[in-house]
mmCIF file of C-alpha atoms in Angstrom:
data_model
loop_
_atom_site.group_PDB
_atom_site.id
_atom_site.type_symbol
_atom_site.label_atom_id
_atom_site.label_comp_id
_atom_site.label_asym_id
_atom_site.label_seq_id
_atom_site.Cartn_x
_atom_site.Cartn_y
_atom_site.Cartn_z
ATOM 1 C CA UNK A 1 -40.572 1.166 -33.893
ATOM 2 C CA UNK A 2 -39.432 2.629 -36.927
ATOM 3 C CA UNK A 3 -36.114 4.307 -37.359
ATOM 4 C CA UNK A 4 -36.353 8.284 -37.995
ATOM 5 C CA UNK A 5 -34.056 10.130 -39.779
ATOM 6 C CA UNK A 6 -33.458 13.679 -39.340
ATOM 7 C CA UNK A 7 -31.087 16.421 -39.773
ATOM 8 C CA UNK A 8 -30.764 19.846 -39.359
ATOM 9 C CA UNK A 9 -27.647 22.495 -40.487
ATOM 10 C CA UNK A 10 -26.832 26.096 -39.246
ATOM 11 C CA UNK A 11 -27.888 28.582 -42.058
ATOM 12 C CA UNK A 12 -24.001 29.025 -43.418
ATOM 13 C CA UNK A 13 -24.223 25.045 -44.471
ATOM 14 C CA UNK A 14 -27.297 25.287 -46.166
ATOM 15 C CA UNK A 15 -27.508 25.145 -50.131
ATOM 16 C CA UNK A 16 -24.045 23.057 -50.446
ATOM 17 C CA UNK A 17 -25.398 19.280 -50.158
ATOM 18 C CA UNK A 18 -23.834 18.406 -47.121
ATOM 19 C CA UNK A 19 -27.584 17.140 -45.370
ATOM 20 C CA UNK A 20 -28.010 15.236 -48.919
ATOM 21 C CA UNK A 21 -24.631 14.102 -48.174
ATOM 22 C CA UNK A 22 -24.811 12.870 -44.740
ATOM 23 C CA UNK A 23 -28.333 11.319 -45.505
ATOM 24 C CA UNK A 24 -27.117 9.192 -47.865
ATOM 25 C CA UNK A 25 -24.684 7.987 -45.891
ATOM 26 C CA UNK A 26 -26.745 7.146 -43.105
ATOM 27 C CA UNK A 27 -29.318 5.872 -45.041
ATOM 28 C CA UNK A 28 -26.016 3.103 -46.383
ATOM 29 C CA UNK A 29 -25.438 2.647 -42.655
ATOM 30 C CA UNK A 30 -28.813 2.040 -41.669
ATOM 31 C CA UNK A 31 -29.723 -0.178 -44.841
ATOM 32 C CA UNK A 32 -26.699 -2.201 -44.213
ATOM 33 C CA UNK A 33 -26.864 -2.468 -40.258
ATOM 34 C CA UNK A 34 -30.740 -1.994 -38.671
ATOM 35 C CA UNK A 35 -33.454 -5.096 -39.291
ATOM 36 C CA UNK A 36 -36.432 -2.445 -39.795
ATOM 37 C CA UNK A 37 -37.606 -2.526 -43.374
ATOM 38 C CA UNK A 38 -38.257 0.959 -43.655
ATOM 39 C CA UNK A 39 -37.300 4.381 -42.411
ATOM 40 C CA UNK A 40 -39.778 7.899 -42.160
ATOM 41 C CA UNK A 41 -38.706 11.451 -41.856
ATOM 42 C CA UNK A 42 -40.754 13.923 -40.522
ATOM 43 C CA UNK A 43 -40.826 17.621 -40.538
ATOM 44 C CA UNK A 44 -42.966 20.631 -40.987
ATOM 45 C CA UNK A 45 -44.541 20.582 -44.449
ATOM 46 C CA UNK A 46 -43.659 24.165 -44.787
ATOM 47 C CA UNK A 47 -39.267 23.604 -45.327
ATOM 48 C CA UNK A 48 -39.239 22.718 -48.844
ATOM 49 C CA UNK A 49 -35.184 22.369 -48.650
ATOM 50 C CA UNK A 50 -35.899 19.133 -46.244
ATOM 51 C CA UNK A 51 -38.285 18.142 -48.808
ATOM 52 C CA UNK A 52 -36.219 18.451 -51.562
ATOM 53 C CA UNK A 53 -33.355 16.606 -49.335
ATOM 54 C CA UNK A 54 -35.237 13.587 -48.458
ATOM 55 C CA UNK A 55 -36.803 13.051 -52.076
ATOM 56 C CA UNK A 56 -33.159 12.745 -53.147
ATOM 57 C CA UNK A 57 -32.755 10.189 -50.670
ATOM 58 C CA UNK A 58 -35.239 8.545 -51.785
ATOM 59 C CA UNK A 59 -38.102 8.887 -49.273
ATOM 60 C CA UNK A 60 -42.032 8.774 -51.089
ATOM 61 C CA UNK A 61 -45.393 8.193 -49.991
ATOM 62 C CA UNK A 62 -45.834 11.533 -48.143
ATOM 63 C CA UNK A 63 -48.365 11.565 -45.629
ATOM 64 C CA UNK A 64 -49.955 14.276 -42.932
ATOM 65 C CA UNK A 65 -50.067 13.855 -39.622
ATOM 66 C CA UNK A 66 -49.429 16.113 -36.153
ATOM 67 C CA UNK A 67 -47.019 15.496 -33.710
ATOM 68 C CA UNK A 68 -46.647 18.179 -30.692
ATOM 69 C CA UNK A 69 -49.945 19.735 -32.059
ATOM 70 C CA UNK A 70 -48.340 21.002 -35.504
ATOM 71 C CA UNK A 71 -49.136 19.765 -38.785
ATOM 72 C CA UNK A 72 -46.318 17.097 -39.930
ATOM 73 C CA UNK A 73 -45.374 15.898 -43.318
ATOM 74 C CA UNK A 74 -44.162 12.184 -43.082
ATOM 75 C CA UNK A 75 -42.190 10.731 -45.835
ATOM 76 C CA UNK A 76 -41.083 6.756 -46.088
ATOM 77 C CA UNK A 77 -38.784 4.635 -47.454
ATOM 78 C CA UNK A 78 -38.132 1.237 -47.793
ATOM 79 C CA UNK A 79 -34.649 -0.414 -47.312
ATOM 80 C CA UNK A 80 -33.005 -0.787 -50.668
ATOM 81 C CA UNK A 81 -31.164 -3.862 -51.257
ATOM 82 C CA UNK A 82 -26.933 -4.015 -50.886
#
């Protein structure tokens, strides 16, 4: 399969880059340490603040799709290089 990242913060957090943060860093990890040559996050299309997180991360190529029976925006990226 394809590795999924997520994240999610408790309101107080939000607004102070700690999920652009922690992406990043797991994105290093995962870029570093897993074989798969890409990664998605999903998530509804309506949180613009994930949106705006994962295109800082570096995730494109949004496509949409359903999972659970709600609409789901799925973003991609490939592994960048060390």
């Amino acid at each position: 399969g394809i590795p999924e990242a997520g994240w999610g913060f408790t309101s107080d957090a939000h607004g102070k880059g700690f999920a652009t943060e922690a992406l990043r860093a797991m994105l290093a990890w995962a870029d570093e340490t897993l074989p798969a040559a890409r990664t998605v996050c999903i998530f509804d299309p309506a949180h613009e603040a994930s949106m705006r997180v994962a295109l800082k991360a570096g995730y494109s190529d949004p496509a949409m799709g359903t999972v659970g029976g709600k609409r789901t925006l799925f973003l991609w990226r490939d592994r960048q290089p060390g």
